XYZ file of C-alpha atoms in Angstrom:
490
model
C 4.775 27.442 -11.280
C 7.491 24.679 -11.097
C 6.572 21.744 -13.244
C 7.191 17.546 -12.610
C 10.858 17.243 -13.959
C 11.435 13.704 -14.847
C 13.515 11.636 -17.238
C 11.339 11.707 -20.068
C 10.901 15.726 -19.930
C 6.965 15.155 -20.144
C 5.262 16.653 -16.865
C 2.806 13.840 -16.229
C 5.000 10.796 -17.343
C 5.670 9.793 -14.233
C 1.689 9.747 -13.546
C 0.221 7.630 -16.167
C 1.358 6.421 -19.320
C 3.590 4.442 -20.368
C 6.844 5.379 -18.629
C 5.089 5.642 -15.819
C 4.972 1.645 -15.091
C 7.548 -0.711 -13.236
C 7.451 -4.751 -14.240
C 4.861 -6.280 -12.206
C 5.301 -8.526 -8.970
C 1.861 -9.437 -8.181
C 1.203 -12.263 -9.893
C 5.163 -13.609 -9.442
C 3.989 -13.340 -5.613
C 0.885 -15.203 -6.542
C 2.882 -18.359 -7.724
C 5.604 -17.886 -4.953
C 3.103 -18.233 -2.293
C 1.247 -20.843 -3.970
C 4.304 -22.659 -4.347
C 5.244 -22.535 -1.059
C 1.614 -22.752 0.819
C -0.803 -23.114 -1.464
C -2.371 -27.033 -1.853
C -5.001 -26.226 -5.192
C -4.224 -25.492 -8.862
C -3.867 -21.978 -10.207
C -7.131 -23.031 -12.270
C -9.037 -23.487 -9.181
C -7.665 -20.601 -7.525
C -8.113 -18.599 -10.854
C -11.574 -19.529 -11.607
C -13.676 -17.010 -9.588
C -11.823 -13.614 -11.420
C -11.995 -15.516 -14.434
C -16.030 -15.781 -14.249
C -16.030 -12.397 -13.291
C -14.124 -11.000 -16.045
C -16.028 -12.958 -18.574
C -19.518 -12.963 -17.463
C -19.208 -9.780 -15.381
C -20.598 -8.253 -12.492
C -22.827 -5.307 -11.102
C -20.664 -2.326 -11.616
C -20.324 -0.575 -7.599
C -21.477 3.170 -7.826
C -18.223 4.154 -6.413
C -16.393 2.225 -9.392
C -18.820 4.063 -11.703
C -18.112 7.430 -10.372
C -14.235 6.834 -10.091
C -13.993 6.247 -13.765
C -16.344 8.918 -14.720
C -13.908 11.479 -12.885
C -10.919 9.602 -14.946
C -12.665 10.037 -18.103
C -10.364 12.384 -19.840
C -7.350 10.389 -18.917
C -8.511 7.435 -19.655
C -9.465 8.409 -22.955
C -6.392 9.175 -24.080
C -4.925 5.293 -24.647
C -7.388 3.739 -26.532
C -7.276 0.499 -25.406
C -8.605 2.124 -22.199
C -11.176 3.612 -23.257
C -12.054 0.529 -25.177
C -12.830 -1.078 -21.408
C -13.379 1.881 -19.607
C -15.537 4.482 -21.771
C -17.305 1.703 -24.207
C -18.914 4.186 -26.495
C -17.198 6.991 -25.423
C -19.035 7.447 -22.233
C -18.439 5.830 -18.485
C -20.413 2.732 -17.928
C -23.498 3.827 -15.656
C -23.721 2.234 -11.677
C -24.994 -1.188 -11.315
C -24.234 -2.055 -15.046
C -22.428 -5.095 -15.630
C -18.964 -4.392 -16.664
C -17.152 -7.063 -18.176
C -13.408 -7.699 -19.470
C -12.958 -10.366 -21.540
C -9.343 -9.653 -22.232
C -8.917 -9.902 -18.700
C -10.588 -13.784 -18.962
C -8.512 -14.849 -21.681
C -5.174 -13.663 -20.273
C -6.396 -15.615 -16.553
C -7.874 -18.316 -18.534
C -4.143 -18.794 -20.639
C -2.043 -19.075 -17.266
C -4.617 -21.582 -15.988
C -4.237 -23.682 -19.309
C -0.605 -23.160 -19.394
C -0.542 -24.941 -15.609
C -2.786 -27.581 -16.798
C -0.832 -28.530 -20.014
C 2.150 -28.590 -17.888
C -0.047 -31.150 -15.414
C -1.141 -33.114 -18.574
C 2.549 -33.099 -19.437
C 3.664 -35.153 -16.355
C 5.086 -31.799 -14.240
C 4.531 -32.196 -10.979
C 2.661 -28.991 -9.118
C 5.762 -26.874 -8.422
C 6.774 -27.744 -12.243
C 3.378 -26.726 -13.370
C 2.948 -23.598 -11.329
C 6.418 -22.435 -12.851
C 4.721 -22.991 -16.133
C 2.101 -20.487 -15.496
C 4.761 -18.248 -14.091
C 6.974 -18.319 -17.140
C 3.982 -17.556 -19.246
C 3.334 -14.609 -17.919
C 6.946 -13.343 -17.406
C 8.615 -14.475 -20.818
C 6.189 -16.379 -22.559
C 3.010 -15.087 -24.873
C 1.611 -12.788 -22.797
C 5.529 -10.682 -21.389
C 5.698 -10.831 -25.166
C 2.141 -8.882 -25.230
C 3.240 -6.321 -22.562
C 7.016 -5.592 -24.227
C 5.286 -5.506 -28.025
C 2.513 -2.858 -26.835
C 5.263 -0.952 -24.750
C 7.510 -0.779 -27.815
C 4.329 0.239 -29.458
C 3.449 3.249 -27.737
C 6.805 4.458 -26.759
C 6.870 2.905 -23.264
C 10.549 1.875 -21.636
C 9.373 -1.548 -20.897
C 11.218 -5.004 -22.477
C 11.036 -8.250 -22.444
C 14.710 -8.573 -20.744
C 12.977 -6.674 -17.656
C 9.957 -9.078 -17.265
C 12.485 -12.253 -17.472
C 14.797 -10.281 -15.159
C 11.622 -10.084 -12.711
C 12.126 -12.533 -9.679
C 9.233 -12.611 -6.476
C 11.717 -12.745 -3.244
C 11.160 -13.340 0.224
C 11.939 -10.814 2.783
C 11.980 -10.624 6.508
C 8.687 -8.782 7.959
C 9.810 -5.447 9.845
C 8.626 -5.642 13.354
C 8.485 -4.690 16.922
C 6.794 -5.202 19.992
C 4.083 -3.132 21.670
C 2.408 -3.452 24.749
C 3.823 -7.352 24.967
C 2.397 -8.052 21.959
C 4.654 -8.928 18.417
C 3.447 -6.428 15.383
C 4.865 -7.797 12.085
C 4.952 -5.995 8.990
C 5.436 -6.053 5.367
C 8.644 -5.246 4.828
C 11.340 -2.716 3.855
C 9.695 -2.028 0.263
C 7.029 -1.342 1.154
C 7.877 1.922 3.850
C 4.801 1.326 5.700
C 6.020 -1.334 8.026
C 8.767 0.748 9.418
C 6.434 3.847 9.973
C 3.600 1.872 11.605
C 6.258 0.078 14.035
C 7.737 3.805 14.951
C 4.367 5.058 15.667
C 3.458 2.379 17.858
C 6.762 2.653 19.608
C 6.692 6.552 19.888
C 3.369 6.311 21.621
C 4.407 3.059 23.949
C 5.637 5.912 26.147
C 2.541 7.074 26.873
C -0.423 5.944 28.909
C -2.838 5.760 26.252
C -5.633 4.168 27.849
C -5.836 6.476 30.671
C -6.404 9.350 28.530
C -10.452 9.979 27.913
C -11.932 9.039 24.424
C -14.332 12.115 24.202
C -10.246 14.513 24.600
C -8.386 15.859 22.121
C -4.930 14.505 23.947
C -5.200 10.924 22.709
C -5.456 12.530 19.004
C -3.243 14.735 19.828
C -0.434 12.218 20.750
C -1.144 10.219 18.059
C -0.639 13.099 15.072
C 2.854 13.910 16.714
C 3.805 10.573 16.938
C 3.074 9.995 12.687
C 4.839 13.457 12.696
C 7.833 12.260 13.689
C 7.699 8.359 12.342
C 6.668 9.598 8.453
C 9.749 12.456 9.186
C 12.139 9.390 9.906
C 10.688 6.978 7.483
C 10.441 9.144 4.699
C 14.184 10.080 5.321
C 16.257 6.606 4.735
C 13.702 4.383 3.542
C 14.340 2.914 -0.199
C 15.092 -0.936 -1.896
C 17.569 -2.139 0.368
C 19.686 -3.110 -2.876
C 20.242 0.308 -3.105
C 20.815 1.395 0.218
C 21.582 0.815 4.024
C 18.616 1.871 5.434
C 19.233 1.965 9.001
C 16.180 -0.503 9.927
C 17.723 -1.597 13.591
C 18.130 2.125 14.704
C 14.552 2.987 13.237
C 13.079 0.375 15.603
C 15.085 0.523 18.613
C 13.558 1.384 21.609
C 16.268 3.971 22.458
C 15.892 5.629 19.014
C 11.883 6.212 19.657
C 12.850 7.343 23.508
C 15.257 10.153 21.428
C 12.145 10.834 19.160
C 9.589 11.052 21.222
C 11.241 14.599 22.827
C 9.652 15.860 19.956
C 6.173 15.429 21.366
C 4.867 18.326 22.945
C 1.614 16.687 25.069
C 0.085 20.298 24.979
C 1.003 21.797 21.197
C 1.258 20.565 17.548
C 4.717 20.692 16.455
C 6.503 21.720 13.144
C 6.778 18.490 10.725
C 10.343 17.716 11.630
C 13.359 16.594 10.056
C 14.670 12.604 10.187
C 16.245 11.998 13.000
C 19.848 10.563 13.206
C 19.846 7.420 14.868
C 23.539 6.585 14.775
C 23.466 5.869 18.533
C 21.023 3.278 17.827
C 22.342 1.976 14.902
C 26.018 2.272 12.916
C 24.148 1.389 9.286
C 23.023 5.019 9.742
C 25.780 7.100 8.790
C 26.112 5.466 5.810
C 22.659 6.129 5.048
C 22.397 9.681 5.444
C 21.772 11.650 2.397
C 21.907 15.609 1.176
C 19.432 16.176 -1.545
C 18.017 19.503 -3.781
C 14.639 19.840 -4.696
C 13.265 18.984 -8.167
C 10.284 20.419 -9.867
C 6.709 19.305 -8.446
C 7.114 17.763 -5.546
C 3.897 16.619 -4.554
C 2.984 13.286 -3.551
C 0.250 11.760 -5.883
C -3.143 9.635 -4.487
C -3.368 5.966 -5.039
C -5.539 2.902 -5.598
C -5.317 -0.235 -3.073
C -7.279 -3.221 -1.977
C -6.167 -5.689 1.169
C -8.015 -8.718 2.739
C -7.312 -10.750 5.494
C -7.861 -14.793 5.554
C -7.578 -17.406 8.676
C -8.206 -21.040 7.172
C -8.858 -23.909 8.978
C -5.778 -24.783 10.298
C -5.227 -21.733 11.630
C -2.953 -20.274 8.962
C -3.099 -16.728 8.283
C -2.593 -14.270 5.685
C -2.805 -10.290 5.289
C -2.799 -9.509 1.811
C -2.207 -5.764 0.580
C -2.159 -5.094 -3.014
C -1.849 -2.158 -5.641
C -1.755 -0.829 -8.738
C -0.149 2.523 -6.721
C -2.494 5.488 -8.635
C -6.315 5.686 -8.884
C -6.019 3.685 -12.166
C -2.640 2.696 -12.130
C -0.671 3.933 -15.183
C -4.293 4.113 -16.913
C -2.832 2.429 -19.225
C -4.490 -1.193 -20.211
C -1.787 -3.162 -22.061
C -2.585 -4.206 -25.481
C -4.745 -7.060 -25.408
C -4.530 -8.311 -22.190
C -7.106 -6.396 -20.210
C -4.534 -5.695 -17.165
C -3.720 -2.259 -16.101
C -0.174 -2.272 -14.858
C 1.079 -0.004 -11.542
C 2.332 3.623 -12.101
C 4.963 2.766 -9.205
C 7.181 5.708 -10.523
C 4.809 8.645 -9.367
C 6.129 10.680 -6.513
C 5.574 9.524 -3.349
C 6.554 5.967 -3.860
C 9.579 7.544 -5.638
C 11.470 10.594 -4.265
C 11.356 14.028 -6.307
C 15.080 14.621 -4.593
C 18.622 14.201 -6.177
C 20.317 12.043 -3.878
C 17.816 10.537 -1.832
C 18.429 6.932 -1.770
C 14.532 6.767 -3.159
C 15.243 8.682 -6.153
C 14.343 6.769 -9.412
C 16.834 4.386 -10.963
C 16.948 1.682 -12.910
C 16.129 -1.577 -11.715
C 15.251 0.203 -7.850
C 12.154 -1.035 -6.808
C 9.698 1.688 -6.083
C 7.988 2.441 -2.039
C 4.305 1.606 -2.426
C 2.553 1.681 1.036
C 1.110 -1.878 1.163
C 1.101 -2.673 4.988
C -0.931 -6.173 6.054
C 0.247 -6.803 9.161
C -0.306 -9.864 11.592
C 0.318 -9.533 15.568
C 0.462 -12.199 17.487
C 0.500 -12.921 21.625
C 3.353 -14.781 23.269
C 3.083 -16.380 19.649
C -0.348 -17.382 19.262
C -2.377 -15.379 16.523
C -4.471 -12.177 18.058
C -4.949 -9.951 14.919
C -4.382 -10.290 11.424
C -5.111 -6.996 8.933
C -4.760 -4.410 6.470
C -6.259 -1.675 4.718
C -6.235 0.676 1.238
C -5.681 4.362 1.496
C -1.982 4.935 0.071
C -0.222 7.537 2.210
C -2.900 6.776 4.684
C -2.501 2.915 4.751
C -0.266 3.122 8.222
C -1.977 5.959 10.201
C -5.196 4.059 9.573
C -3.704 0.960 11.023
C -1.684 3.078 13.853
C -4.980 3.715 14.925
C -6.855 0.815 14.143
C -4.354 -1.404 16.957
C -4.455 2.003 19.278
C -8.155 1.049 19.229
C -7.904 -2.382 19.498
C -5.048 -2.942 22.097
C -4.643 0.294 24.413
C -8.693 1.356 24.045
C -9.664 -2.218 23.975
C -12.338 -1.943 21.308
C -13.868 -5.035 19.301
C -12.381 -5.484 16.417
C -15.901 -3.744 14.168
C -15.524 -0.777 16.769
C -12.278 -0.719 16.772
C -12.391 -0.244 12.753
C -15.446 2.078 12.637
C -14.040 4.580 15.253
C -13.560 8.040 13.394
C -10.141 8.578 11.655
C -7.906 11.056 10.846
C -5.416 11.996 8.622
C -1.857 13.950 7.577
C -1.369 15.150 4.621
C 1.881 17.298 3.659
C 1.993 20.241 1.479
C 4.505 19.025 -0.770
C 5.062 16.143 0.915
C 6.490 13.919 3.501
C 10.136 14.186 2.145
C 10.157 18.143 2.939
C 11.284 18.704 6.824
C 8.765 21.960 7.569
C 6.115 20.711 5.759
C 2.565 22.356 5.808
C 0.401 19.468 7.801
C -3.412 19.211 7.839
C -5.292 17.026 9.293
C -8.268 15.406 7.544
C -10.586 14.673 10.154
C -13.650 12.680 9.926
C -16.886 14.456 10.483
C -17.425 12.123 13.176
C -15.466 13.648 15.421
C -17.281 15.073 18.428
C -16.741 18.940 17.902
C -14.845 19.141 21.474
C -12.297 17.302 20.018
C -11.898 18.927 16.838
C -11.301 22.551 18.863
C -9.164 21.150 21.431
C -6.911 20.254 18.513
C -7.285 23.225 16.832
C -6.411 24.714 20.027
C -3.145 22.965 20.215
C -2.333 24.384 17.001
C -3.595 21.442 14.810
C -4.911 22.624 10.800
C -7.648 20.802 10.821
C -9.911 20.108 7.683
C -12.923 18.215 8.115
C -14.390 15.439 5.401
C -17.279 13.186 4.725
C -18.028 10.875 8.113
C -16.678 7.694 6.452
C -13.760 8.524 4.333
C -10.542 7.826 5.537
C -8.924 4.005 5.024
C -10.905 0.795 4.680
C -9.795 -1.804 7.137
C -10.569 -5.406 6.828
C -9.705 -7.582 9.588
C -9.820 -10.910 12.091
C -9.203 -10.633 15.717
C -8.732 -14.209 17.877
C -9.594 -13.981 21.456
C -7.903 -16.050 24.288
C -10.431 -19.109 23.837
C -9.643 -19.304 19.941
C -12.781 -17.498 18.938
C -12.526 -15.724 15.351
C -14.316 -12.542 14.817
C -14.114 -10.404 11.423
C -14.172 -6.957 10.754
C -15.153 -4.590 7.706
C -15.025 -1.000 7.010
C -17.838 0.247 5.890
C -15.895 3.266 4.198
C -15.647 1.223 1.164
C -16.533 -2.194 -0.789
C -15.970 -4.939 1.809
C -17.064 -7.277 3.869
C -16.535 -10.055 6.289
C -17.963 -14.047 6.102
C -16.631 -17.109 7.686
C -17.560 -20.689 6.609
């Protein structure tokens, strides 16, 4: 059987490990938007993981049983193990799981901003501080050292190279109402805006809930959008990906051809939206297969915050696979992202996603805010990596065409695509992971249409958390009760 081919020659490098990992942005974001937004000090804003990581906290059953099932890769690096398997063996459910290196490393960028306070630096100065701590100061020096270490790629000359930037949401408009997106990097902003402007031609809401058409419409239409997306999509350093003609109205007119109301379709390939866009020609791309080609699963949490004033955030974050690399890095008690493993990289020659060095890697993060003739209406995200943006497709379907509150409109059953290899591969095997919830009438009529369907547990797919404002100002949160979450105002 064909094997992972990647630069290193080792099958499951690009997996876990140590050349599995890209420099990470997360906490450069942090500072950026604290810089920018943000009125407290990092040690105030630090203090609650800090607590946790020291003192520790009830270990959730599904944690537990997540790194029980990782057990044999995570004993392979012995620092995680050290965390992970302490005395050789997973930590049981409801134990308290602590990580002290994780403490010290938090605590050291608090005391770093608070020196710099002490110092006379201002809070931009001081924030900066923290920042350069972490990306060439003691503990960049920690990460490169432990790299070097264990035969890892990673230097010190990429973390200082490392810079947070801010880019222009993707975004459309659906129904009258303005979707925004994260943006290019992330691939899941252009997919969800495609879906929701593949499906604008239809009359959703006139189509009954207890039908298979409404499903029906709404697999073609991530069909088509993943077919597109998964086409041109890459760091826009690297390549004119053809954004405009993605999101034009005429382009998703074209597109939507494809959709057969009465029959599933064959996954397609990208469509050519020169007419829409010129950036497209020079986008287009020939590429030959190379070794496995399968995407891999991930690891994601999001949350959704409206303050006081009425400011709003959707945050979506990841460490890409279920533990990231798996690798903890030397003594600082953080796991960095495997953002090399297939899916958010492309196992093609010549796709503009194909690994290179200093490309930054697709991972599917997708908060998204929407707002109505510019006052806020919904502001979201979810987990669920290739999932993350047919969960929310169908999340605003609920909430905007089928009018649902926002807790029904997250704990309405959900499907699912998934590609055999993958969503790079025009033809591609589709199935669709179904909730069990499903009312059986629908699950035939799809099956009828020509849909694979496979069902899974009742609660399985995505994890949605999420605030809805209604026309008097009136906030109302969601959660997903498919995972840990939950929703509390004050």
């Amino acid at each position: 059987a064909p094997r992972l081919l990647d630069p290193t020659g080792d099958p499951a490098a690009l997996n876990h490990g140590p050349k599995a990992l890209t420099v990470p942005g997360a906490f450069g974001g942090w500072i950026a938007i604290a810089r920018r937004f943000g009125k407290l000090p990092l040690a105030t804003l630090l203090e609650p993981a800090i607590g946790y990581a020291r003192d520790g906290h009830p270990l959730d059953p599904s944690i537990a049983m997540f790194i029980a099932r990782a057990q044999k890769t995570l004993a392979l690096y012995p620092t995680s193990a050290a965390l992970f398997l302490p005395g050789g063996q997973p930590p049981a459910p409801r134990s308290i799981f602590r990580n002290p290196d994780l403490a010290r490393t938090l605590q050291s960028l608090a005391d770093a901003e608070t020196q710099a306070l002490k110092g006379g630096a201002d809070r931009d100065r001081a924030l900066q501080a923290a920042y350069d701590y972490f990306y060439t100061g003691p503990i960049a020096q920690e990460f490169a050292r432990f790299s070097t270490e264990v035969g890892g790629w990673l230097r010190l000359d990429d973390l200082k190279a490392y810079q947070p930037r801010w880019a222009e949401p993707v975004t459309t408009n659906y129904r009258g109402l303005d979707v925004y997106v994260s943006p290019l990097t992330s691939r899941t902003g252009l997919e969800l805006c495609e879906q929701l402007n593949l499906v604008e031609g239809f009359d959703l809401s006139a189509l009954p809930a207890d039908g298979p058409q409404l499903t029906h419409l709404l697999i073609e239409a991530i069909k088509v959008a993943k077919a597109d997306v998964y086409k041109y999509a890459a760091d826009p350093r690297f390549a004119k990906t053809p954004v405009e003609g993605l999101l034009s109205k005429a382009f998703a007119a074209e597109r939507r051809k494809l959709i057969d109301p009465a029959k599933a379709g064959v996954y397609p390939e990208g469509g050519n939206a020169a007419a829409a866009s010129a950036m497209l020609e020079r986008a287009r791309m020939q590429f030959a297969a190379r070794g496995d080609e399968r995407t891999q699963g991930g690891d994601t949490t999001s949350l959704s915050a409206v303050d006081a004033d009425g400011n709003a955030i959707a945050v979506t974050t990841t460490i890409g696979g279920g533990f990231g690399t798996f690798l903890v890095m030397g003594n600082t008690g953080i796991l960095f992202n495997n953002g090399l493993r297939l899916g958010s990289t492309a196992p093609y020659d010549g796709h503009p996603n194909k690994v290179a060095p200093g490309k930054i890697a697709l991972l599917g993060n997708g908060p998204t805010i929407v707002l109505d003739k510019g006052r806020l209406k919904l502001v979201f995200g979810s987990p669920g990596g290739e999932t993350i943006g047919q969960t929310q497709f169908q999340f605003l379907v609920n909430a905007i065409d089928r009018g649902m509150p926002i807790q029904a409109a997250i704990e309405a059953p959900r499907f699912a695509l998934d590609a055999e290899p993958n969503f790079y591969k025009p033809g591609a095997a589709i199935t669709v992971q179904a909730e069990g919830r499903f009312a059986e009438p629908v699950l035939a009529g799809l099956a009828a249409m020509g849909h694979r369907i496979e069902k899974v547990g009742p609660y399985a797919i995505g994890s949605v958390q999420g605030i809805m404002v209604d026309p008097s100002g009136a906030r109302m949160g969601g959660a997903d009760p498919r995972r840990m979450g939950y929703a509390v105002g004050y």
